[in-house]
C-alpha positions as a LaTeX table, in Angstrom:
\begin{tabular}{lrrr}
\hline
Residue & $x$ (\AA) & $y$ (\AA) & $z$ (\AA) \\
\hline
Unk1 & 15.42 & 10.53 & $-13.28$ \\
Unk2 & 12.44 & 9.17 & $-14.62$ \\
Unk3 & 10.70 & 5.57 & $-12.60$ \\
Unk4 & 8.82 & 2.85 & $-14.44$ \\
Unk5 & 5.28 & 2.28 & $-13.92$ \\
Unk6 & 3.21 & $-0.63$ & $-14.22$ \\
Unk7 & 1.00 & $-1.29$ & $-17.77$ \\
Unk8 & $-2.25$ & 0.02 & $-17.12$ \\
Unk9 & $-5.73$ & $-0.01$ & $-19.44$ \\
Unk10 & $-5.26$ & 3.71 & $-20.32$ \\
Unk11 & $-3.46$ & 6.93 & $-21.41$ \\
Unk12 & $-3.99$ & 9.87 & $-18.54$ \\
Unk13 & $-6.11$ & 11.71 & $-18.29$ \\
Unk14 & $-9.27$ & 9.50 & $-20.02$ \\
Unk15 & $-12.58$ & 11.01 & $-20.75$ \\
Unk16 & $-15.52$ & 9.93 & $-18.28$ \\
Unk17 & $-18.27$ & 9.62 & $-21.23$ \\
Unk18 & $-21.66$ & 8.49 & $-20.34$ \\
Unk19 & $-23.78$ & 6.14 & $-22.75$ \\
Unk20 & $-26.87$ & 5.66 & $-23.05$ \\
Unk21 & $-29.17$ & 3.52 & $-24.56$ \\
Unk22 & $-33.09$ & 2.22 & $-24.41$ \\
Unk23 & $-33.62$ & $-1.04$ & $-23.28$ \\
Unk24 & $-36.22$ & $-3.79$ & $-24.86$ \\
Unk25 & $-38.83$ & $-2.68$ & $-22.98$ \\
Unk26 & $-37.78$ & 1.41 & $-23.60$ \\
Unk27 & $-36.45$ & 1.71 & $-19.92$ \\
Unk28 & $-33.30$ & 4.28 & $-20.00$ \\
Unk29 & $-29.99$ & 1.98 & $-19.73$ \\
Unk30 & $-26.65$ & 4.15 & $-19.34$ \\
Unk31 & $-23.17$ & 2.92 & $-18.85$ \\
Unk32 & $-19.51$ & 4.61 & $-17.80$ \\
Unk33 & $-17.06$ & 4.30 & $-20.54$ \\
Unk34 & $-13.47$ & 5.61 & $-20.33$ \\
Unk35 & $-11.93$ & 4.33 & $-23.04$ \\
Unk36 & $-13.63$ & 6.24 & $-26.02$ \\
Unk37 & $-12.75$ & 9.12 & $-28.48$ \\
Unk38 & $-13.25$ & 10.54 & $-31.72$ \\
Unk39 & $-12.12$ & 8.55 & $-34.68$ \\
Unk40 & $-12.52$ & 11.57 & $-37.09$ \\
Unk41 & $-14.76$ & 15.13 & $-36.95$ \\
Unk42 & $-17.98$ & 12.95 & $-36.77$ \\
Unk43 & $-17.46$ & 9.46 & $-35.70$ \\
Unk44 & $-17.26$ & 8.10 & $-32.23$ \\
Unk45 & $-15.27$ & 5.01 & $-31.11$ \\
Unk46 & $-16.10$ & 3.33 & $-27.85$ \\
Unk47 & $-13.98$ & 0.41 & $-26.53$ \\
Unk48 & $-16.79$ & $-1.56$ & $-24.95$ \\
Unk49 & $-17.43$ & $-5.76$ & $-25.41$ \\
Unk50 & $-20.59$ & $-7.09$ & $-26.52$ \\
Unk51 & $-21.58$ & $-8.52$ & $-23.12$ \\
Unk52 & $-22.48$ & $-4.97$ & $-22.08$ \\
Unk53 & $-25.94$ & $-4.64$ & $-22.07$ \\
Unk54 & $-25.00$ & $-1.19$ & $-23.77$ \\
Unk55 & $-23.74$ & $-2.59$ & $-26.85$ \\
Unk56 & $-26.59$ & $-5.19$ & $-26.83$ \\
Unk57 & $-29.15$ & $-2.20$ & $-26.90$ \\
Unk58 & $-26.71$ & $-0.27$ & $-29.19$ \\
Unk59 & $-27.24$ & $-3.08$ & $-32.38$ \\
Unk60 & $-31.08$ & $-3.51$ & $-31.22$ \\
Unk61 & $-32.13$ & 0.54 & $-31.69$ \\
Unk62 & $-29.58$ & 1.43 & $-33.91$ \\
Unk63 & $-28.44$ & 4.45 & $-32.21$ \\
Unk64 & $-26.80$ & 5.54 & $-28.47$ \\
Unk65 & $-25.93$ & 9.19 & $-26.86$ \\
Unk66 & $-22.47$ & 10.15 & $-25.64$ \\
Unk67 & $-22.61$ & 12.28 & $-22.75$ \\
Unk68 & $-19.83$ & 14.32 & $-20.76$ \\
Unk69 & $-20.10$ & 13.28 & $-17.04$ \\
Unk70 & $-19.47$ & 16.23 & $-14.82$ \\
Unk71 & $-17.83$ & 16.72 & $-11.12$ \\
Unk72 & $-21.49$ & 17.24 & $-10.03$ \\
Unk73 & $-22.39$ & 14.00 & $-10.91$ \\
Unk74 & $-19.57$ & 11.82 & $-10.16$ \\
Unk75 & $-21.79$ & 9.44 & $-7.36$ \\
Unk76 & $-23.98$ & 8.59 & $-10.57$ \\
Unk77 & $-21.25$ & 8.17 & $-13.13$ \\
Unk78 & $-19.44$ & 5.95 & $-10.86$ \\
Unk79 & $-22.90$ & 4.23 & $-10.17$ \\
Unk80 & $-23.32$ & 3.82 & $-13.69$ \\
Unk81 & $-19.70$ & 1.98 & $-14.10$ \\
Unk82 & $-19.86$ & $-0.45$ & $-11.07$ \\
Unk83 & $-23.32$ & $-1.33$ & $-11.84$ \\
Unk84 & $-24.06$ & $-3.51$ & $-14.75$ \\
Unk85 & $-27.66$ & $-3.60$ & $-16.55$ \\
Unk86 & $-27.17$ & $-7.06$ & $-17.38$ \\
Unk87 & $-28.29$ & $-7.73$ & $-13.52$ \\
Unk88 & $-30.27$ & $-4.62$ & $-12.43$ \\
Unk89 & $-33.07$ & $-3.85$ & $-14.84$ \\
Unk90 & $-34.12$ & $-0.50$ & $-13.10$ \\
Unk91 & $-30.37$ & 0.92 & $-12.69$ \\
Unk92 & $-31.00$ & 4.24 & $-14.22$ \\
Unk93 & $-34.04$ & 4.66 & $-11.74$ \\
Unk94 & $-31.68$ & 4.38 & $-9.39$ \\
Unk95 & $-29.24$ & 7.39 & $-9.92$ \\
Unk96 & $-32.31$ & 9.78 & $-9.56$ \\
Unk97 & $-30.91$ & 11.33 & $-13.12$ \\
Unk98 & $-34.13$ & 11.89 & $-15.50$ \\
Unk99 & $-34.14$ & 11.05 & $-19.44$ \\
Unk100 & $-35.49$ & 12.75 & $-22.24$ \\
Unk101 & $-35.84$ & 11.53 & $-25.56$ \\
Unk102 & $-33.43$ & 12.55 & $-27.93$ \\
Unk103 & $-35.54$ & 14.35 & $-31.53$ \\
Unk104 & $-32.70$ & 13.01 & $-33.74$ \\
Unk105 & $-32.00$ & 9.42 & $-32.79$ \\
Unk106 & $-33.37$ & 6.14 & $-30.52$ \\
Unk107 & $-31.68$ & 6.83 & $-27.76$ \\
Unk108 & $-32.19$ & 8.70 & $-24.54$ \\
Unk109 & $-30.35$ & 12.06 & $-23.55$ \\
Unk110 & $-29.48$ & 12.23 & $-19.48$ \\
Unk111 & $-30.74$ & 15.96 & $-18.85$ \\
Unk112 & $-28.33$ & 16.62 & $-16.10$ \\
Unk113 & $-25.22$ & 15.69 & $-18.22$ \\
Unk114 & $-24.61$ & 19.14 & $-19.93$ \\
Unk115 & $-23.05$ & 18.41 & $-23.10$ \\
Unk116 & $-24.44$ & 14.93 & $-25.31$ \\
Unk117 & $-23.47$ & 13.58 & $-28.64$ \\
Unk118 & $-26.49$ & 11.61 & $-30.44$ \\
Unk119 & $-25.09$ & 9.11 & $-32.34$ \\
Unk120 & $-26.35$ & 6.59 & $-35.11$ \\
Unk121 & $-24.74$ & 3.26 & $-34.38$ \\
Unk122 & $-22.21$ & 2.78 & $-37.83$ \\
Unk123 & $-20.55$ & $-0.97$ & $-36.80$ \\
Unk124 & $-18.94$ & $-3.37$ & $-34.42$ \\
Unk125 & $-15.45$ & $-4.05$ & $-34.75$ \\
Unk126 & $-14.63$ & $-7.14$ & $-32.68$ \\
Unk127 & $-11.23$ & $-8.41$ & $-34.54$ \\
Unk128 & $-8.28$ & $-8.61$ & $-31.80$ \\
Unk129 & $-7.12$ & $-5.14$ & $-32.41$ \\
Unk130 & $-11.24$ & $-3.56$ & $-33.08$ \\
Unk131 & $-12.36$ & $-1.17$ & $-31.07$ \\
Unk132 & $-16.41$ & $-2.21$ & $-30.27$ \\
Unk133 & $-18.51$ & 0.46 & $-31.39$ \\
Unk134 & $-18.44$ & 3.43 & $-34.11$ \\
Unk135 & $-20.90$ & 5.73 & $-34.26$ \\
Unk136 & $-21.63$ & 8.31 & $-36.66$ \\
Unk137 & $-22.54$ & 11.59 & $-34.48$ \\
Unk138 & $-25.45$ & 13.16 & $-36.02$ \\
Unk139 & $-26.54$ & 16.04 & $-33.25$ \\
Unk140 & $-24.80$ & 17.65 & $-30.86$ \\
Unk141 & $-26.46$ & 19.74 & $-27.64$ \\
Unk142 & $-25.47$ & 21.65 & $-24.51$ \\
Unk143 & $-27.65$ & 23.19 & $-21.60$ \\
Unk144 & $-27.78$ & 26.65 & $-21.66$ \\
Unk145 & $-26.19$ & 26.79 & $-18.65$ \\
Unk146 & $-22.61$ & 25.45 & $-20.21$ \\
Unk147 & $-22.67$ & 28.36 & $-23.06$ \\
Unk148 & $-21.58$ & 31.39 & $-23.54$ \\
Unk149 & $-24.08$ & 33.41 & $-26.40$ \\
Unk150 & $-23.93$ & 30.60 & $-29.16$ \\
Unk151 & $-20.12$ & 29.18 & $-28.00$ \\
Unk152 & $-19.73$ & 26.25 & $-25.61$ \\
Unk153 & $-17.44$ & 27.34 & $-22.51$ \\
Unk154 & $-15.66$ & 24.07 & $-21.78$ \\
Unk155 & $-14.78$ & 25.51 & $-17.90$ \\
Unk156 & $-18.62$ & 25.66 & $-16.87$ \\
Unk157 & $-19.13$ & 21.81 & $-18.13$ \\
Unk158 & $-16.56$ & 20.85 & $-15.32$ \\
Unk159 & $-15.92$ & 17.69 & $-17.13$ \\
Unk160 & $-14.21$ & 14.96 & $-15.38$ \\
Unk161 & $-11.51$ & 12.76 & $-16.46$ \\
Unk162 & $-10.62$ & 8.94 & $-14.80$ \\
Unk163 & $-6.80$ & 8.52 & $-13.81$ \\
Unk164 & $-5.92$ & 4.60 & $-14.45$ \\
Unk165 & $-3.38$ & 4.85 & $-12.50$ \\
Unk166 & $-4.50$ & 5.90 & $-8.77$ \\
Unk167 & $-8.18$ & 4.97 & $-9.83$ \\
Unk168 & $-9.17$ & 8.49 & $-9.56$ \\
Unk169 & $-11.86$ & 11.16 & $-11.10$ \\
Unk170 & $-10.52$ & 14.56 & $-11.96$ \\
Unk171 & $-12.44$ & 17.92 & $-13.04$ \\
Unk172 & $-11.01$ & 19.56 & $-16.22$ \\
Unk173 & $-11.92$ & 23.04 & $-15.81$ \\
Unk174 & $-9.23$ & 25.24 & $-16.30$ \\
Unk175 & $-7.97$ & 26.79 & $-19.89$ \\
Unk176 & $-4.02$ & 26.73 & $-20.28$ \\
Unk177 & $-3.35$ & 27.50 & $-23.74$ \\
Unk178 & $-4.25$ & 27.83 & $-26.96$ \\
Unk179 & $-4.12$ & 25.34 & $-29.48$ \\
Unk180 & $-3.01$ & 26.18 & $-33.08$ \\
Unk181 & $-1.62$ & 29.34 & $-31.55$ \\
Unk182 & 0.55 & 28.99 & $-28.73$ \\
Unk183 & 3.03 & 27.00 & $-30.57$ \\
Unk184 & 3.75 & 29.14 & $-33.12$ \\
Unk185 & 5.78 & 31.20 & $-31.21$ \\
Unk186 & 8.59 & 28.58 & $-31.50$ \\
Unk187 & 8.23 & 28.79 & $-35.09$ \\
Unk188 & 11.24 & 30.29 & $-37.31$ \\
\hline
\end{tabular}
């Protein structure tokens, strides 16, 4: 028997993506966004309104990083989702995370987030059904601690995912199939 549950903002599990942006005066501005994905093989969408200071700084520079927040720095993911830079200009200062600059776009990569999308800002959307901010991902990177020879190993990022439902952070670590394969043994 299956119960009913009450409408919530998402689908489980969402991705815990980390964006990050300069500010006006080149200060390192980051923000916690669930509700983002990939709109096709190179173009991010992010869900965000225009009273984040993110987005603000996202039409200013032109550009933003999209990074994958990890179970060893949930504190400073939360941090970065209950604390707006709207009202604390040194907010990144306060995670103790450090910055560098990314060589591809104007936006900052977190160095202790171990897998980052650099992005060059494409459009707002802001009709009723838009979707905030696209972003055409021109550079991708990974510490060398997440890889395996040249391949990324998804299991040592120890991404985590936000449950709407219970309000909860989850690590995704474990590989349970695989895709385009598996499948095909149903196939006649």
């Amino acid at each position: 028997m299956r119960k009913q549950l009450n409408i919530t903002e998402g689908i489980f599990p969402m991705p815990v993506l980390m964006v990050a942006t300069y500010n006006e005066d080149g200060s390192v501005n980051v923000m916690n966004a669930a509700w983002g994905t990939m709109q096709a093989r190179d173009t991010v969408a992010l869900n965000l309104t225009e009273t984040h200071k993110t987005v603000k700084n996202i039409k200013a520079r032109g550009a933003f990083t999209v990074s994958i927040a990890d179970a060893a720095h949930v504190v400073e993911a939360d941090y970065f989702g209950v604390v707006s830079g709207n009202n604390t200009s040194d907010k990144f200062e306060n995670s103790g995370l450090t910055a560098q600059k990314s060589e591809v776009v104007d936006a900052p990569i977190i160095n202790e987030f171990p897998l980052c999308l650099e992005c060059q800002f494409v459009e707002y959307q802001s009709d009723r059904y838009g979707c905030g901010v696209i972003g055409k991902v021109v550079n991708v990177t990974a510490d060398e601690s997440v890889m395996e020879g040249d391949k990324l190993n998804m299991s040592l990022v120890n991404a985590i995912a936000f449950d709407p439902y219970t309000h909860g952070y989850y690590k995704v670590t474990e590989r349970v199939g695989e895709a385009f394969r598996d499948g095909l043994q149903l196939k006649k």
